Amino acid sequence: MASPPFLPLLLLLLSLLLLSPPQSYSYESDKVNLTLYYETGCPYCRDFIIHPLAQAMGSDLVNIVNLRLVPWGNAYSIGSTIVCQHGEDECLLNRIHACIIAVARQPYMFDIIKCTEEQEEQQAANNMSSNPSAVWTYCVDKLQFPKSPIEHCSNSGMGEKLLLKYGYDTTHLKPPLRGVPWVTVNGIPLAQEYKKFVSYVCNAYKGKSLPSACRKSSHDTEKSSNEEHMCYRA
Ligand SMILES: *[C@@H]1O[C@H](CO)[C@@H](O)[C@H](O)[C@H]1NC(C)=O
Ligand SMILES: *[C@@H]1O[C@H](CO)[C@@H](O)[C@H](O)[C@H]1NC(C)=O
């Protein structure tokens, strides 16, 4: 007997239920919304995720932010066909990121994303061509996260749907996104000041006890990024 055609979808839904926190319930309103609009093929996005963002997410700042990742960047769609700035491989990794975001709860979600960006950076530094499939499976194995929910999401068309939704969110930003990485704090874009996001988050926080990450002044010394530290649509 052939397995019913909806079995993969059923498995995906089950794994979503098991692995993903119910966003609407876990959402904490006194936290600061920190949103990163990015694309996986942009070296400045990679650098931002691997260094300042990872540092912040490894500190107690993590307790006061709702981190939202939006992997779309300068991509565009023609109907349901997605065209990415850095080609097909970038589209694939963006889709994998969308699936990781959908199925993995924190801290796995950010750790897996960070791992894939580190791997991509390493390959770029060695002049190796990007290999998104090898990269994400390596990272998921390394962090002992199950592969199948991500695979199902990516192959079932759900990944594509998630991406198109991210595309809608990105292209409807007000004010519009000018380049990536594009960081917003409570919806306000930091534009060229994106590397100073820790100060902005700390200033926006209305809660009682400020995390110690806010007391350190090191983040204040981050220079503003100049225009060249963003990827623009060609
Ligand atoms: C990568 O290529 C660049 C330019 O072609 C070269 O300067 C650099 O040394 C290469 N790096 C490695 C690790 O091969
Ligand atoms: C943070 O994001 C949530 C969900 O999108 C939204 O409902 C809330 O108003 C935002 N809070 C602020 C302060 O922007």
CSV table of C-alpha atoms and ligand atoms in Angstrom, one decimal:
chain,number,residue,atom,x,y,z
A,1,MET,CA,0.0,0.0,0.0
A,2,ALA,CA,1.4,3.4,-1.0
A,3,SER,CA,1.7,5.9,1.8
A,4,PRO,CA,-0.8,8.7,1.6
A,5,PRO,CA,0.5,11.7,-0.3
A,6,PHE,CA,-0.1,14.0,2.7
A,7,LEU,CA,2.1,12.0,5.0
A,8,PRO,CA,5.1,14.4,4.7
A,9,LEU,CA,2.8,17.3,5.3
A,10,LEU,CA,1.4,15.6,8.3
A,11,LEU,CA,4.9,14.9,9.7
A,12,LEU,CA,5.8,18.5,9.1
A,13,LEU,CA,2.8,19.8,11.0
A,14,LEU,CA,3.5,17.4,13.8
A,15,SER,CA,7.1,18.4,14.1
A,16,LEU,CA,6.0,22.1,13.9
A,17,LEU,CA,3.7,21.5,16.8
A,18,LEU,CA,6.4,19.7,18.8
A,19,LEU,CA,9.3,21.9,18.1
A,20,SER,CA,8.1,25.4,17.6
A,21,PRO,CA,6.9,27.5,20.5
A,22,PRO,CA,3.5,29.0,20.0
A,23,GLN,CA,4.7,32.4,18.9
A,24,SER,CA,1.5,34.2,19.9
A,25,TYR,CA,1.7,32.9,23.4
A,26,SER,CA,5.4,33.2,24.0
A,27,TYR,CA,5.5,36.7,22.7
A,28,GLU,CA,6.5,39.0,25.5
A,29,SER,CA,5.3,42.6,25.2
A,30,ASP,CA,7.7,44.3,27.6
A,31,LYS,CA,10.6,43.2,25.4
A,32,VAL,CA,12.2,45.2,22.7
A,33,ASN,CA,11.5,44.1,19.1
A,34,LEU,CA,14.9,43.7,17.4
A,35,THR,CA,14.4,42.7,13.7
A,36,LEU,CA,17.1,41.9,11.2
A,37,TYR,CA,16.2,42.0,7.5
A,38,TYR,CA,19.0,40.2,5.7
A,39,GLU,CA,20.0,37.8,2.9
A,40,THR,CA,22.3,34.9,3.4
A,41,GLY,CA,24.7,35.8,0.5
A,42,CYS,CA,25.6,39.3,1.7
A,43,PRO,CA,29.0,39.3,3.5
A,44,TYR,CA,27.9,42.2,5.7
A,45,CYS,CA,24.9,40.3,6.9
A,46,ARG,CA,27.0,37.3,7.6
A,47,ASP,CA,29.5,39.5,9.5
A,48,PHE,CA,26.7,41.1,11.5
A,49,ILE,CA,25.2,37.8,12.5
A,50,ILE,CA,28.4,36.1,13.4
A,51,HIS,CA,30.0,38.9,15.4
A,52,PRO,CA,27.9,41.7,17.0
A,53,LEU,CA,24.5,39.9,16.9
A,54,ALA,CA,25.9,36.6,18.2
A,55,GLN,CA,27.8,38.4,21.0
A,56,ALA,CA,24.6,40.1,22.0
A,57,MET,CA,22.5,36.9,21.9
A,58,GLY,CA,25.2,35.3,24.0
A,59,SER,CA,24.8,38.0,26.7
A,60,ASP,CA,22.0,38.8,29.0
A,61,LEU,CA,20.6,41.2,26.4
A,62,VAL,CA,18.9,38.1,25.1
A,63,ASN,CA,16.4,38.4,28.0
A,64,ILE,CA,15.0,41.7,26.8
A,65,VAL,CA,14.7,41.2,23.1
A,66,ASN,CA,12.3,39.6,20.8
A,67,LEU,CA,14.6,38.7,18.0
A,68,ARG,CA,13.0,38.4,14.6
A,69,LEU,CA,15.0,37.3,11.5
A,70,VAL,CA,13.7,38.1,8.1
A,71,PRO,CA,15.7,36.3,5.3
A,72,TRP,CA,14.8,38.1,2.1
A,73,GLY,CA,16.9,41.2,1.7
A,74,ASN,CA,17.2,42.4,-1.9
A,75,ALA,CA,15.4,39.4,-3.4
A,76,TYR,CA,12.3,39.9,-5.6
A,77,SER,CA,9.6,37.7,-6.9
A,78,ILE,CA,8.0,37.4,-10.3
A,79,GLY,CA,4.8,35.6,-9.5
A,80,SER,CA,5.9,32.8,-7.3
A,81,THR,CA,9.5,32.7,-8.8
A,82,ILE,CA,12.0,34.2,-6.4
A,83,VAL,CA,15.1,35.9,-7.7
A,84,CYS,CA,17.9,36.4,-5.2
A,85,GLN,CA,20.7,39.0,-5.4
A,86,HIS,CA,23.5,36.4,-5.1
A,87,GLY,CA,21.8,33.6,-7.1
A,88,GLU,CA,20.2,30.3,-6.6
A,89,ASP,CA,22.4,29.2,-3.7
A,90,GLU,CA,21.4,32.2,-1.8
A,91,CYS,CA,17.7,31.5,-2.4
A,92,LEU,CA,18.2,28.0,-1.2
A,93,LEU,CA,19.9,29.1,2.0
A,94,ASN,CA,17.3,31.9,2.6
A,95,ARG,CA,14.6,29.2,2.3
A,96,ILE,CA,16.5,26.9,4.7
A,97,HIS,CA,16.8,29.9,7.2
A,98,ALA,CA,13.0,30.5,6.9
A,99,CYS,CA,12.4,26.9,7.7
A,100,ILE,CA,14.9,26.9,10.7
A,101,ILE,CA,13.1,30.0,12.0
A,102,ALA,CA,9.8,28.2,11.6
A,103,VAL,CA,10.7,24.9,13.3
A,104,ALA,CA,13.5,25.6,15.8
A,105,ARG,CA,12.9,27.2,19.1
A,106,GLN,CA,15.5,29.4,20.8
A,107,PRO,CA,18.4,29.1,21.4
A,108,TYR,CA,18.6,26.5,18.7
A,109,MET,CA,17.2,28.8,16.1
A,110,PHE,CA,19.9,31.4,16.3
A,111,ASP,CA,22.7,28.9,17.0
A,112,ILE,CA,21.9,27.0,13.8
A,113,ILE,CA,21.6,30.2,11.7
A,114,LYS,CA,24.9,31.5,13.1
A,115,CYS,CA,26.6,28.2,12.4
A,116,THR,CA,25.5,28.3,8.7
A,117,GLU,CA,26.8,31.8,8.3
A,118,GLU,CA,30.1,30.9,9.9
A,119,GLN,CA,30.4,27.9,7.5
A,120,GLU,CA,29.5,30.1,4.5
A,121,GLU,CA,32.1,32.7,5.6
A,122,GLN,CA,34.8,30.1,5.9
A,123,GLN,CA,34.0,28.8,2.4
A,124,ALA,CA,34.1,32.3,1.0
A,125,ALA,CA,37.4,32.9,2.7
A,126,ASN,CA,38.9,29.8,1.1
A,127,ASN,CA,37.4,30.7,-2.3
A,128,MET,CA,35.2,27.7,-2.2
A,129,SER,CA,31.8,27.9,-3.8
A,130,SER,CA,28.9,28.0,-1.5
A,131,ASN,CA,27.3,24.6,-0.7
A,132,PRO,CA,24.1,25.4,1.2
A,133,SER,CA,22.9,21.8,1.5
A,134,ALA,CA,26.2,20.7,3.0
A,135,VAL,CA,26.4,23.7,5.3
A,136,TRP,CA,22.9,23.5,6.8
A,137,THR,CA,23.1,19.7,7.3
A,138,TYR,CA,26.5,20.0,8.9
A,139,CYS,CA,25.1,22.7,11.3
A,140,VAL,CA,22.0,20.8,12.2
A,141,ASP,CA,24.0,17.7,13.0
A,142,LYS,CA,26.6,19.6,15.0
A,143,LEU,CA,23.9,21.2,17.1
A,144,GLN,CA,22.0,17.9,17.4
A,145,PHE,CA,18.8,19.2,15.9
A,146,PRO,CA,16.6,16.8,13.8
A,147,LYS,CA,17.0,17.3,10.1
A,148,SER,CA,13.6,16.1,8.9
A,149,PRO,CA,11.4,19.0,9.9
A,150,ILE,CA,13.6,21.4,8.1
A,151,GLU,CA,13.8,19.1,5.1
A,152,HIS,CA,10.1,18.7,4.9
A,153,CYS,CA,9.5,22.4,5.2
A,154,SER,CA,12.0,23.2,2.5
A,155,ASN,CA,10.8,20.5,0.1
A,156,SER,CA,7.1,20.8,0.7
A,157,GLY,CA,6.6,24.3,-0.6
A,158,MET,CA,6.2,25.7,2.9
A,159,GLY,CA,9.6,27.2,2.8
A,160,GLU,CA,8.8,29.0,-0.3
A,161,LYS,CA,5.5,30.3,1.2
A,162,LEU,CA,7.4,31.5,4.3
A,163,LEU,CA,9.9,33.3,2.1
A,164,LEU,CA,7.3,35.0,0.0
A,165,LYS,CA,5.7,36.3,3.3
A,166,TYR,CA,9.1,37.6,4.3
A,167,GLY,CA,9.4,39.2,0.9
A,168,TYR,CA,6.0,40.9,1.4
A,169,ASP,CA,7.1,42.2,4.9
A,170,THR,CA,10.4,43.4,3.5
A,171,THR,CA,9.0,45.3,0.5
A,172,HIS,CA,6.3,46.9,2.6
A,173,LEU,CA,8.6,48.4,5.2
A,174,LYS,CA,8.0,52.0,5.9
A,175,PRO,CA,10.3,53.7,5.5
A,176,PRO,CA,11.6,51.4,2.8
A,177,LEU,CA,14.6,49.3,3.2
A,178,ARG,CA,17.7,50.7,1.5
A,179,GLY,CA,20.1,47.9,1.9
A,180,VAL,CA,21.0,44.9,4.1
A,181,PRO,CA,21.7,44.3,6.9
A,182,TRP,CA,18.7,46.4,7.8
A,183,VAL,CA,18.1,46.5,11.6
A,184,THR,CA,15.0,47.9,13.2
A,185,VAL,CA,14.4,48.4,16.9
A,186,ASN,CA,10.7,48.6,17.8
A,187,GLY,CA,10.1,49.1,14.1
A,188,ILE,CA,12.5,52.1,13.8
A,189,PRO,CA,15.3,51.5,11.3
A,190,LEU,CA,18.8,52.1,12.4
A,191,ALA,CA,20.1,52.3,8.8
A,192,GLN,CA,23.8,53.0,8.8
A,193,GLU,CA,23.9,52.9,12.6
A,194,TYR,CA,23.0,49.2,12.7
A,195,LYS,CA,26.1,48.1,14.5
A,196,LYS,CA,25.1,50.2,17.5
A,197,PHE,CA,21.9,48.2,17.9
A,198,VAL,CA,22.8,47.3,21.5
A,199,SER,CA,22.5,51.0,22.6
A,200,TYR,CA,19.2,51.4,20.8
A,201,VAL,CA,17.8,48.3,22.4
A,202,CYS,CA,18.9,49.4,25.8
A,203,ASN,CA,17.4,52.8,25.3
A,204,ALA,CA,14.2,51.4,24.1
A,205,TYR,CA,13.8,49.0,27.1
A,206,LYS,CA,11.2,50.2,29.6
A,207,GLY,CA,11.6,47.2,32.0
A,208,LYS,CA,12.8,47.4,35.6
A,209,SER,CA,16.2,45.8,35.6
A,210,LEU,CA,18.6,46.7,32.8
A,211,PRO,CA,20.7,43.7,31.7
A,212,SER,CA,24.4,44.0,32.4
A,213,ALA,CA,25.1,44.0,28.6
A,214,CYS,CA,23.6,47.5,28.7
A,215,ARG,CA,26.0,48.8,31.3
A,216,LYS,CA,29.1,47.9,29.3
A,217,SER,CA,30.1,50.8,27.2
A,218,SER,CA,32.0,48.7,24.7
A,219,HIS,CA,29.1,48.8,22.2
A,220,ASP,CA,29.2,52.6,22.2
A,221,THR,CA,32.6,52.5,20.6
A,222,GLU,CA,31.2,50.7,17.5
A,223,LYS,CA,31.7,53.0,14.6
A,224,SER,CA,28.8,53.8,12.4
A,225,SER,CA,28.9,51.8,9.4
A,226,ASN,CA,29.5,53.6,6.2
A,227,GLU,CA,27.5,53.0,3.1
A,228,GLU,CA,29.9,50.4,1.8
A,229,HIS,CA,28.9,48.1,4.7
A,230,MET,CA,25.6,47.2,3.2
A,231,CYS,CA,24.5,45.2,0.2
A,232,TYR,CA,22.3,47.2,-2.1
A,233,ARG,CA,20.1,45.9,-4.9
A,234,ALA,CA,22.1,46.0,-8.1
B,1,LIG,C1,41.2,33.8,-2.9
B,1,LIG,O1,41.2,34.5,-4.2
B,1,LIG,C2,41.8,35.8,-4.0
B,1,LIG,C3,41.6,36.6,-5.4
B,1,LIG,O2,41.6,35.7,-6.5
B,1,LIG,C4,43.3,35.7,-3.6
B,1,LIG,O3,43.8,37.0,-3.5
B,1,LIG,C5,43.3,35.0,-2.3
B,1,LIG,O4,44.7,34.7,-1.9
B,1,LIG,C6,42.6,33.6,-2.4
B,1,LIG,N1,42.5,33.0,-1.0
B,1,LIG,C7,42.8,31.7,-0.8
B,1,LIG,C8,42.7,31.3,0.6
B,1,LIG,O5,43.0,30.9,-1.7
B,2,LIG,C1,6.6,44.3,18.8
B,2,LIG,O1,6.2,43.3,17.8
B,2,LIG,C2,4.9,42.9,18.1
B,2,LIG,C3,4.6,41.7,17.1
B,2,LIG,O2,4.8,42.2,15.8
B,2,LIG,C4,3.9,44.0,18.1
B,2,LIG,O3,2.6,43.5,18.4
B,2,LIG,C5,4.3,45.0,19.1
B,2,LIG,O4,3.4,46.2,19.0
B,2,LIG,C6,5.7,45.5,18.9
B,2,LIG,N1,6.1,46.4,20.0
B,2,LIG,C7,6.7,47.6,19.7
B,2,LIG,C8,7.1,48.3,21.0
B,2,LIG,O5,7.0,48.0,18.6
